[in-house]
PDB file of C-alpha atoms in Angstrom:
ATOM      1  CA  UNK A  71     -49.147 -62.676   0.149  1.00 34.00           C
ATOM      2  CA  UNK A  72     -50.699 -60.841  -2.710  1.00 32.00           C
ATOM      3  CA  UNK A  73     -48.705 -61.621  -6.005  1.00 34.00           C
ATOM      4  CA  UNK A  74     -48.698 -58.730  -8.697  1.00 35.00           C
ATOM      5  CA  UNK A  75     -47.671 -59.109 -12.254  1.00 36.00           C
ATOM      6  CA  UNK A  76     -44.653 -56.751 -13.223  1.00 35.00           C
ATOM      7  CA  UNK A  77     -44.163 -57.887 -16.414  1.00 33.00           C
ATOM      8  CA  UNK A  78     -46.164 -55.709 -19.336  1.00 34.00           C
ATOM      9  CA  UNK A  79     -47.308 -58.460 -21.365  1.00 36.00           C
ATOM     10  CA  UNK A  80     -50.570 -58.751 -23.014  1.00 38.00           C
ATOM     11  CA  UNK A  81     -53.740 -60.221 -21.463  1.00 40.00           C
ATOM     12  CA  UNK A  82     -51.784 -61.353 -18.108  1.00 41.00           C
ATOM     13  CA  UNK A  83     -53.876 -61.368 -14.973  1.00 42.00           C
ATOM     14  CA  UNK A  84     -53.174 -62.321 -11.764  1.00 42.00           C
ATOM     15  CA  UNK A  85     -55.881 -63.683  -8.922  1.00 42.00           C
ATOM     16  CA  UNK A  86     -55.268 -62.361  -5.444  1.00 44.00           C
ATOM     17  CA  UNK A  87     -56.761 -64.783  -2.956  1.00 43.00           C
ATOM     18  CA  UNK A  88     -59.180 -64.511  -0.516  1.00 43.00           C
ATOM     19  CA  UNK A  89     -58.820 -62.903   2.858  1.00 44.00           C
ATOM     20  CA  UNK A  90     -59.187 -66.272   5.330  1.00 42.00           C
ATOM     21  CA  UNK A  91     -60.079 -63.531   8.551  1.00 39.00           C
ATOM     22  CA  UNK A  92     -63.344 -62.534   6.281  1.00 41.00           C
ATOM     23  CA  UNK A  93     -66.211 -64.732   6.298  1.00 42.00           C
ATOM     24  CA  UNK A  94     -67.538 -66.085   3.001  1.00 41.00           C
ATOM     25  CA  UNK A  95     -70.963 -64.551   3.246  1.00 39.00           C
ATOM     26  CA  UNK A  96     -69.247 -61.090   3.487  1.00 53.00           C
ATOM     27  CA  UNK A  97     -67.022 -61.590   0.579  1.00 56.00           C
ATOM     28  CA  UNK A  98     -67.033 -58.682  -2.078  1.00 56.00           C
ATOM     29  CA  UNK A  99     -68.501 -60.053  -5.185  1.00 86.00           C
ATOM     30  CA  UNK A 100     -66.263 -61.249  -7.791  1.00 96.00           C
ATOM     31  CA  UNK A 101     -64.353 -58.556  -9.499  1.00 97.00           C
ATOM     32  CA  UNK A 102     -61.928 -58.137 -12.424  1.00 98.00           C
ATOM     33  CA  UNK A 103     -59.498 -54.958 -12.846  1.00 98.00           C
ATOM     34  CA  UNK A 104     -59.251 -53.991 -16.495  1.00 97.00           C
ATOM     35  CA  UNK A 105     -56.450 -52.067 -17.359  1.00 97.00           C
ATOM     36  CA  UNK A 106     -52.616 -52.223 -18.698  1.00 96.00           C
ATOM     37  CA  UNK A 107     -49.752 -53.527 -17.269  1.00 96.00           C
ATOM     38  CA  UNK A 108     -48.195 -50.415 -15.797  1.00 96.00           C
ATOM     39  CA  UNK A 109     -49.107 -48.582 -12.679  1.00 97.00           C
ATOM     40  CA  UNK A 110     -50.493 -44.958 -13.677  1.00 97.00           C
ATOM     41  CA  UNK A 111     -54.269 -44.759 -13.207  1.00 96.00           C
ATOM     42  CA  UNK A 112     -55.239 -48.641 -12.665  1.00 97.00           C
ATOM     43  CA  UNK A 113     -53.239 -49.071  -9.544  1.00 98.00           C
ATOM     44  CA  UNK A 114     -55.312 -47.103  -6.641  1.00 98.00           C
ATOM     45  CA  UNK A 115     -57.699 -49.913  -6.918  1.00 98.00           C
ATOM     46  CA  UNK A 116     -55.381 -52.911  -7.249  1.00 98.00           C
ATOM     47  CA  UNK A 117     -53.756 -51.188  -4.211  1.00 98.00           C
ATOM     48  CA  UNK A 118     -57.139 -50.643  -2.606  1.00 98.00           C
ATOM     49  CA  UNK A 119     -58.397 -54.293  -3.092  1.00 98.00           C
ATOM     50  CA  UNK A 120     -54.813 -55.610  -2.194  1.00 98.00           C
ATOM     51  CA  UNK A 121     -55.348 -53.817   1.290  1.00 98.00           C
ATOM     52  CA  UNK A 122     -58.580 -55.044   1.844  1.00 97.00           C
ATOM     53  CA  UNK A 123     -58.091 -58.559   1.051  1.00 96.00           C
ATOM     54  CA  UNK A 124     -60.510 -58.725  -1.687  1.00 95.00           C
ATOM     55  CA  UNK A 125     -59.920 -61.281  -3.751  1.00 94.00           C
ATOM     56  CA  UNK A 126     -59.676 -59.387  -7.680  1.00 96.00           C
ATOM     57  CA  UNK A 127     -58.489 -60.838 -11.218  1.00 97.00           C
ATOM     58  CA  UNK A 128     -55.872 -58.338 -12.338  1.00 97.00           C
ATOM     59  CA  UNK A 129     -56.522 -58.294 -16.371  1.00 97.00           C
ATOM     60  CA  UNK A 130     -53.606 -56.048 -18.102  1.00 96.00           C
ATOM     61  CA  UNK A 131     -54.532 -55.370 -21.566  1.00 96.00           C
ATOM     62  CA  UNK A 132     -51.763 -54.862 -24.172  1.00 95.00           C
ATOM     63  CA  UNK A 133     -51.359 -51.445 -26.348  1.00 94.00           C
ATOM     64  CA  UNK A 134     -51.915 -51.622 -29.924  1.00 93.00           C
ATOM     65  CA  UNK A 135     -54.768 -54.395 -31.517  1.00 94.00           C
ATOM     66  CA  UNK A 136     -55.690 -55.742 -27.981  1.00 94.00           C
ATOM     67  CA  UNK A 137     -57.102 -52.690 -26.847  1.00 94.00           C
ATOM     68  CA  UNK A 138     -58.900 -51.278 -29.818  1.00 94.00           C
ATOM     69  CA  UNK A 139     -60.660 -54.491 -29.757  1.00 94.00           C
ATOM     70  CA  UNK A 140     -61.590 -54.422 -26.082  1.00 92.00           C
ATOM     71  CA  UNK A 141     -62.229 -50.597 -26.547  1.00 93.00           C
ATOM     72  CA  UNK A 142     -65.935 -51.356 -27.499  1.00 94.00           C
ATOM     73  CA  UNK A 143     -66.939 -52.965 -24.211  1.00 92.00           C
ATOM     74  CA  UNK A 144     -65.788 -50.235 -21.958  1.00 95.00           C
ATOM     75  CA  UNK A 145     -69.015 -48.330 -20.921  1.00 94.00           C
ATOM     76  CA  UNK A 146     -66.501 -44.761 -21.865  1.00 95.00           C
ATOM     77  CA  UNK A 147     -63.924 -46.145 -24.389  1.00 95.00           C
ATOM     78  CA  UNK A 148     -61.579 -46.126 -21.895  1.00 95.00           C
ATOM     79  CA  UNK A 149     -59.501 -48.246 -18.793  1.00 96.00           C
ATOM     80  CA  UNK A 150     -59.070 -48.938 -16.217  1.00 97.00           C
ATOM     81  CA  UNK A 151     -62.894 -50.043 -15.815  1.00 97.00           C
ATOM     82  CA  UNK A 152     -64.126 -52.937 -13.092  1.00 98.00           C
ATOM     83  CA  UNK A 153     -66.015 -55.823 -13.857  1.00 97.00           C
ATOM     84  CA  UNK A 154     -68.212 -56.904 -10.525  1.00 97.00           C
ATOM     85  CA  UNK A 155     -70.222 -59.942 -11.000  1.00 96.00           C
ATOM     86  CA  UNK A 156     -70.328 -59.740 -14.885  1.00 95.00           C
ATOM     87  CA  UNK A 157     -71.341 -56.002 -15.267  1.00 97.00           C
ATOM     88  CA  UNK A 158     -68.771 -53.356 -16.180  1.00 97.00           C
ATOM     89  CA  UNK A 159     -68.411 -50.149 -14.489  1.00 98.00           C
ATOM     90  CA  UNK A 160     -66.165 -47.152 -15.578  1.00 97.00           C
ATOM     91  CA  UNK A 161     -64.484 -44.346 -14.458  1.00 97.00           C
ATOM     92  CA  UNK A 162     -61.051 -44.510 -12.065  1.00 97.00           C
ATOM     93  CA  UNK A 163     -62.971 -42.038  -8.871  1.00 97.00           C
ATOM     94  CA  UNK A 164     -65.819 -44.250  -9.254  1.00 98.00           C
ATOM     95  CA  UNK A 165     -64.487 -47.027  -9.252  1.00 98.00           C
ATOM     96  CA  UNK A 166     -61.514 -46.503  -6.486  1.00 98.00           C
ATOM     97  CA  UNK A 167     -64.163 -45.154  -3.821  1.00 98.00           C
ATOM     98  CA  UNK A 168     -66.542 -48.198  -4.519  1.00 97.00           C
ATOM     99  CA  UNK A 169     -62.491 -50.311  -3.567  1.00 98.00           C
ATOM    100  CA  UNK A 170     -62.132 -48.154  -1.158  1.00 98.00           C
ATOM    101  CA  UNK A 171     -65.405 -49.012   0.440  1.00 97.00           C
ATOM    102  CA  UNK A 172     -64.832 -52.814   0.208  1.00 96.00           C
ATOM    103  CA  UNK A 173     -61.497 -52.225   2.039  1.00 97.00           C
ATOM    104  CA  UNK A 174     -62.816 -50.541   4.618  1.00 97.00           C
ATOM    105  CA  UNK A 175     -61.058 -47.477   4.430  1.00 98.00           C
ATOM    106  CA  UNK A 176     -63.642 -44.725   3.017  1.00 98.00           C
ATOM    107  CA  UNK A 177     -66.232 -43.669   5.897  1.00 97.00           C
ATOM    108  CA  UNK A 178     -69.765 -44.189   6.040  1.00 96.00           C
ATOM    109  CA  UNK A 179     -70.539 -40.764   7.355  1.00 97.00           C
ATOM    110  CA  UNK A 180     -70.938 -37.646   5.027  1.00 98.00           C
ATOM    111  CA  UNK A 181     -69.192 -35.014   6.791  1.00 98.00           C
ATOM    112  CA  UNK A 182     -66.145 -37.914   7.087  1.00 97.00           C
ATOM    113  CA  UNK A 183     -66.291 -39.258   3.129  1.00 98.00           C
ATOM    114  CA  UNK A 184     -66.022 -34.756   2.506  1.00 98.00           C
ATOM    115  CA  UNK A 185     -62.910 -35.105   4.523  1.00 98.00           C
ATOM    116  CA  UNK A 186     -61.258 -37.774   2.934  1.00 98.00           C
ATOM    117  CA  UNK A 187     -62.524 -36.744  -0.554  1.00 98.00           C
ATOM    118  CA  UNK A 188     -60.891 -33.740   0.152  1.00 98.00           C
ATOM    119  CA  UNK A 189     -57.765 -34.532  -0.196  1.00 98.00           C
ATOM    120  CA  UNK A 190     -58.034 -37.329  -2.351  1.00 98.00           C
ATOM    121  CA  UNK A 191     -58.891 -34.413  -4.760  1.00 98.00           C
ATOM    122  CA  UNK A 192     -55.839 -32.980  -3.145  1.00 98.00           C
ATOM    123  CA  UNK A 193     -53.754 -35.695  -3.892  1.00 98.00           C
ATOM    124  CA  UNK A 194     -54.899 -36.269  -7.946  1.00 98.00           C
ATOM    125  CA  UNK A 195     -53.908 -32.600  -8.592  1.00 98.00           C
ATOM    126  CA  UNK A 196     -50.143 -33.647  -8.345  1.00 98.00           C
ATOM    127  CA  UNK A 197     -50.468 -36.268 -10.734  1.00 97.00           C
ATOM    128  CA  UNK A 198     -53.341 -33.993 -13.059  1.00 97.00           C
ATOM    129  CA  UNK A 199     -50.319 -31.202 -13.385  1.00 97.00           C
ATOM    130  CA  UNK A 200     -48.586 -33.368 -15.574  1.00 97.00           C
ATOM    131  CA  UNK A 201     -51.074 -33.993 -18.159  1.00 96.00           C
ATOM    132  CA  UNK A 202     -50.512 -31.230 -20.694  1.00 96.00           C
ATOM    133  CA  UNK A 203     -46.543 -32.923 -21.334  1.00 96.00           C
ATOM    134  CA  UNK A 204     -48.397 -35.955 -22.246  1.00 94.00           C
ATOM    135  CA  UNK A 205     -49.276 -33.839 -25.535  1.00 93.00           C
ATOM    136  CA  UNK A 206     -45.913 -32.171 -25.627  1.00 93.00           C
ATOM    137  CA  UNK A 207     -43.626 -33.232 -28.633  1.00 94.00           C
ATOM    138  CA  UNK A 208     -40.804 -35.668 -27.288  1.00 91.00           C
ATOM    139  CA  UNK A 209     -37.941 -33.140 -27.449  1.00 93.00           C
ATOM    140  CA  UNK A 210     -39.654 -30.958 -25.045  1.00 95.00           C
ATOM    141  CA  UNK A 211     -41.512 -32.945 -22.614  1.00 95.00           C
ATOM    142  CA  UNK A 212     -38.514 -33.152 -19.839  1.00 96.00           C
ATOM    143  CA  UNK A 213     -38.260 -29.259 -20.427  1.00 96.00           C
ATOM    144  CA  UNK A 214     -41.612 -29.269 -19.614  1.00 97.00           C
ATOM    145  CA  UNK A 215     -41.775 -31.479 -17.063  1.00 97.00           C
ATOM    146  CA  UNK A 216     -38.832 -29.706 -14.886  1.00 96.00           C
ATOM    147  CA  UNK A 217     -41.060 -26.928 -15.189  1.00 97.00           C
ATOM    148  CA  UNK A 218     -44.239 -28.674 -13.591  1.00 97.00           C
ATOM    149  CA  UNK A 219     -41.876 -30.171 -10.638  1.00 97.00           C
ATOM    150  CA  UNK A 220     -40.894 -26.549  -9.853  1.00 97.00           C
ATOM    151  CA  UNK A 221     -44.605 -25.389 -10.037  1.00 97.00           C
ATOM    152  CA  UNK A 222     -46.171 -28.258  -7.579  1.00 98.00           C
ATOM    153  CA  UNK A 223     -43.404 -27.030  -5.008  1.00 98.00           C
ATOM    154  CA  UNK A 224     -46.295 -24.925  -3.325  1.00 98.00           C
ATOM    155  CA  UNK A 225     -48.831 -27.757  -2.784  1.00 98.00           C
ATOM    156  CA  UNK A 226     -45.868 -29.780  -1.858  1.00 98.00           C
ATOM    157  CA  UNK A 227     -44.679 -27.556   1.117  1.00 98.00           C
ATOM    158  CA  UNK A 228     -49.199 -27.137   1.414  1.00 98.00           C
ATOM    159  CA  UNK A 229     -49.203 -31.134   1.581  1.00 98.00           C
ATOM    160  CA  UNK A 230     -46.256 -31.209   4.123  1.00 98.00           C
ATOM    161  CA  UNK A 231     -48.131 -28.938   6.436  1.00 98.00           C
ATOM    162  CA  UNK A 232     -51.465 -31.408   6.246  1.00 98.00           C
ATOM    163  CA  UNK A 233     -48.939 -34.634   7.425  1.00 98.00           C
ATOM    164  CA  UNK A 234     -47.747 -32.728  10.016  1.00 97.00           C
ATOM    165  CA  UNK A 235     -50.623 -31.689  11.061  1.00 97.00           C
ATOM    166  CA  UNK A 236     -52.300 -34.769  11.184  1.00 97.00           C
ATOM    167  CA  UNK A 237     -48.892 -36.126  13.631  1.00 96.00           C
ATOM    168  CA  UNK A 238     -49.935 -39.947  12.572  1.00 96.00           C
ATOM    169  CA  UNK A 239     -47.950 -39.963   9.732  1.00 97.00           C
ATOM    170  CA  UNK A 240     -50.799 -40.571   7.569  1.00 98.00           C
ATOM    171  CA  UNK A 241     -53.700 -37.851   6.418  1.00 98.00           C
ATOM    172  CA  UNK A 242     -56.002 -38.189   8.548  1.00 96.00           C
ATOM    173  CA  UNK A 243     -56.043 -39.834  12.286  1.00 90.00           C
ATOM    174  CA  UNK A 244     -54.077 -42.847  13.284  1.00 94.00           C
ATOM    175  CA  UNK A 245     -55.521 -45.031  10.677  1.00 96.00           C
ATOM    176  CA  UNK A 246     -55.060 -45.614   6.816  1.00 98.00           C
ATOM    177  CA  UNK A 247     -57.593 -44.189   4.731  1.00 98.00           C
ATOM    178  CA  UNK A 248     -58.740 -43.481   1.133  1.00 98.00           C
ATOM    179  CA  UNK A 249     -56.663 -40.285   0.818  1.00 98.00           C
ATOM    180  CA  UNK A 250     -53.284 -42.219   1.960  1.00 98.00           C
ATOM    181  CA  UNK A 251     -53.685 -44.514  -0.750  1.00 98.00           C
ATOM    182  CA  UNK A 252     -54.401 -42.286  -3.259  1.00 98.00           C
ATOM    183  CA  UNK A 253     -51.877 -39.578  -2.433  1.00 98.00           C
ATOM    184  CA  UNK A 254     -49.229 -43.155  -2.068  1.00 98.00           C
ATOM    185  CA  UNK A 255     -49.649 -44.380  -5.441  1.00 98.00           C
ATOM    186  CA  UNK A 256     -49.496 -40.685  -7.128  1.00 98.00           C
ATOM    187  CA  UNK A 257     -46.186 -40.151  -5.515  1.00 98.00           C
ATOM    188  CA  UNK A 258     -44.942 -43.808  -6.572  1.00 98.00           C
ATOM    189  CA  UNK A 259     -46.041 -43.224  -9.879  1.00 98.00           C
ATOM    190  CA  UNK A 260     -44.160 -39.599  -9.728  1.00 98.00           C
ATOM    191  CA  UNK A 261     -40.730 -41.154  -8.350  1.00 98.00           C
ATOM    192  CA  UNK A 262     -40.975 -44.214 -10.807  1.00 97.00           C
ATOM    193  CA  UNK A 263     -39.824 -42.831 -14.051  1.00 96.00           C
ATOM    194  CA  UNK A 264     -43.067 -43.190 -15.543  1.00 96.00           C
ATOM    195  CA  UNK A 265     -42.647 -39.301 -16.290  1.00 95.00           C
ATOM    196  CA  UNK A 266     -39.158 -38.426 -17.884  1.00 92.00           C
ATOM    197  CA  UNK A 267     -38.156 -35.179 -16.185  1.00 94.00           C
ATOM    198  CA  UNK A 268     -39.377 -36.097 -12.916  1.00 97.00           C
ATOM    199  CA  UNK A 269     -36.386 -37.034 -10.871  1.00 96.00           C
ATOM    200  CA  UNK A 270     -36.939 -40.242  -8.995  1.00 97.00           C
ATOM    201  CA  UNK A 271     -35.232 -38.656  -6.132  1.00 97.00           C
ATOM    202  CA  UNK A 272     -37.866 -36.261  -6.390  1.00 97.00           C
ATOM    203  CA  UNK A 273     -39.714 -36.942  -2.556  1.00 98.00           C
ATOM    204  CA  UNK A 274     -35.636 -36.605  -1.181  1.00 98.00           C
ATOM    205  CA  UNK A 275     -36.859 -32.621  -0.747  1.00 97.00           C
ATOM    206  CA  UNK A 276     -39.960 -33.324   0.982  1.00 98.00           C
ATOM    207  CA  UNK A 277     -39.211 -35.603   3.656  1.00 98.00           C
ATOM    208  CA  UNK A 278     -42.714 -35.797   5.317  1.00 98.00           C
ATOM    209  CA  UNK A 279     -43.730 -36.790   2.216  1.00 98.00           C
ATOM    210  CA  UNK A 280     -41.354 -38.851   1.702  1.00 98.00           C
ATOM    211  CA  UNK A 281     -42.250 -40.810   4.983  1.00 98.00           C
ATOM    212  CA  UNK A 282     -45.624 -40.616   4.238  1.00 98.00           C
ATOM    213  CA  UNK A 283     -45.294 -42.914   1.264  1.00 98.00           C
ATOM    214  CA  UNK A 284     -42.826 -45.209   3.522  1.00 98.00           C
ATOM    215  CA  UNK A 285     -45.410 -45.798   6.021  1.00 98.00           C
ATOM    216  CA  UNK A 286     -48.527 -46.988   3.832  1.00 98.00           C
ATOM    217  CA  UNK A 287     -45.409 -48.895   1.386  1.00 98.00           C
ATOM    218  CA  UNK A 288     -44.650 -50.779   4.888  1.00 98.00           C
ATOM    219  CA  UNK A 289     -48.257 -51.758   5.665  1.00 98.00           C
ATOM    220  CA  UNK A 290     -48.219 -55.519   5.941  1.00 98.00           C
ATOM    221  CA  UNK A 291     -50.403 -56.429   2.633  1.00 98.00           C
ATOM    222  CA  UNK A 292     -49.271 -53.661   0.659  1.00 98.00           C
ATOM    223  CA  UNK A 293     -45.239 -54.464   1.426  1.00 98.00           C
ATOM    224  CA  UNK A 294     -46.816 -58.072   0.443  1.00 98.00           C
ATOM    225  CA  UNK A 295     -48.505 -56.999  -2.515  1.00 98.00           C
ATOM    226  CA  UNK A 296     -45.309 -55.511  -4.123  1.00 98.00           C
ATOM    227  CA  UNK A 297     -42.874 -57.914  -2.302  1.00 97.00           C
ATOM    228  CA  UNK A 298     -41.471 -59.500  -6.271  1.00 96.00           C
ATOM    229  CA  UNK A 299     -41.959 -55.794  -7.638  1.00 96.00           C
ATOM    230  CA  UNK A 300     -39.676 -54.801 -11.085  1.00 96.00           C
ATOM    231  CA  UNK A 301     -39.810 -51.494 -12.650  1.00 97.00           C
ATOM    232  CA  UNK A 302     -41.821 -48.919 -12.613  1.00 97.00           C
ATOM    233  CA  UNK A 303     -43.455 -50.849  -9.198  1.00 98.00           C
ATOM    234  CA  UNK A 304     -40.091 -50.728  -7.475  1.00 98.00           C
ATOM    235  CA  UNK A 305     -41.498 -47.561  -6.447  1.00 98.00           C
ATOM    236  CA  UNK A 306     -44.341 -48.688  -4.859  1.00 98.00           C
ATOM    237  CA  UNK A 307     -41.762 -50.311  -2.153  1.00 98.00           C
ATOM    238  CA  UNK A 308     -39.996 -47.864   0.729  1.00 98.00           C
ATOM    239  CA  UNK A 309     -38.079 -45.159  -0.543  1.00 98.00           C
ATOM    240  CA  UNK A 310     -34.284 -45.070   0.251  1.00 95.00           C
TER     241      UNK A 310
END
């Protein structure tokens, strides 16, 4: 099983161990996640690697001191970033597709990656629409926030027509891909509470949606990966 650390200390990491059905010579090089201890944009690649059975050191980096003294060695001044063999590389797209592609679950083919970006794109929009509240002052972010729930409604009812469309229960095909992940974590991170103003119950009016997350949370190594899950990661798990 893949452990995951819940708790948001300061410089806690976690190891996730190798994938015995891999051979060594294939392994993925060794890789470190940078980022903090909750979910938001850091955990499409732990989720990615976690899949994939790449072995990754999970680094979370405390608020405050800790950061603005790592802030220097991030390429952009910014987490999460990736660490692969020693070098650093930035940027959360860049870095989930190169996860992705380790897990086996982004295509080799052009006209395939296009279809999976696609809606990978699709899927960061949700999350993107809540960005401006960040800036909001506190007495008016769930105000605002109610607001962006009732504005998404459209791609929600557009995203409900691509699941049933696909009749898998994921995005695309019978398999897991890219896009599932990515569309997975945004909604976790949306029913979580990480956003106050978002009800938790929130998927309850989408239910394709709502058993879209179910599936990929019920995929063997993901289910493992958040099996001692607290928090804000209890919505990573299978929605009631």
């Amino acid at each position: 099983s893949f452990p995951v650390c819940v708790r948001p200390t300061a410089n806690s990491s976690i190891t996730a161990p190798r994938n015995p059905q891999i051979p060594a010579h294939t392994m993925a090089p060794s890789l470190e996640v940078v980022y903090f201890a909750l979910p938001a944009r850091g955990e499409t690649t732990r989720v990615l690697l976690a899949l994939g059975g790449i072995p990754f050191k999970d680094t979370h980096v405390g608020f405050g001191a800790e950061w603005e003294g790592l802030k220097p060695k991030a390429p952009f001044g910014q987490v999460p970033y990736l660490e692969v063999d020693g070098t650093i590389y930035a940027q959360s797209s860049a870095i989930e597709r190169y996860a992705a592609s380790l897990a086996g679950v982004y295509p080799t083919a052009p006209l395939e990656q296009l279809k999976v970006d696609q809606l990978v794109a699709f899927a960061m929009e949700f999350w993107e629409a809540f960005m401006p509240t960040m800036s909001v002052p506190a007495e008016e972010k769930v105000k605002a926030r109610e607001a962006v729930v009732l504005k998404l409604q459209p791609k929600f009812e557009k995203l409900t027509s691509i699941i049933k469309a696909a009749g898998s229960g994921f995005l695309l095909g019978k398999d897991v891909s890219f896009a599932d992940v990515q569309l997975y974590v945004v909604m976790s991170n949306l029913a979580s509470g990480f956003f106050d103003g978002v009800p938790k119950d929130l998927l309850n009016s989408y239910p394709e949606v709502k058993a879209h997350h179910n599936k990929v949370a019920s995929l063997p190594k993901i289910a493992a990966y958040y099996a001692a899950a607290e928090g804000l990661r209890l919505a990573f798990k299978p929605l009631a």
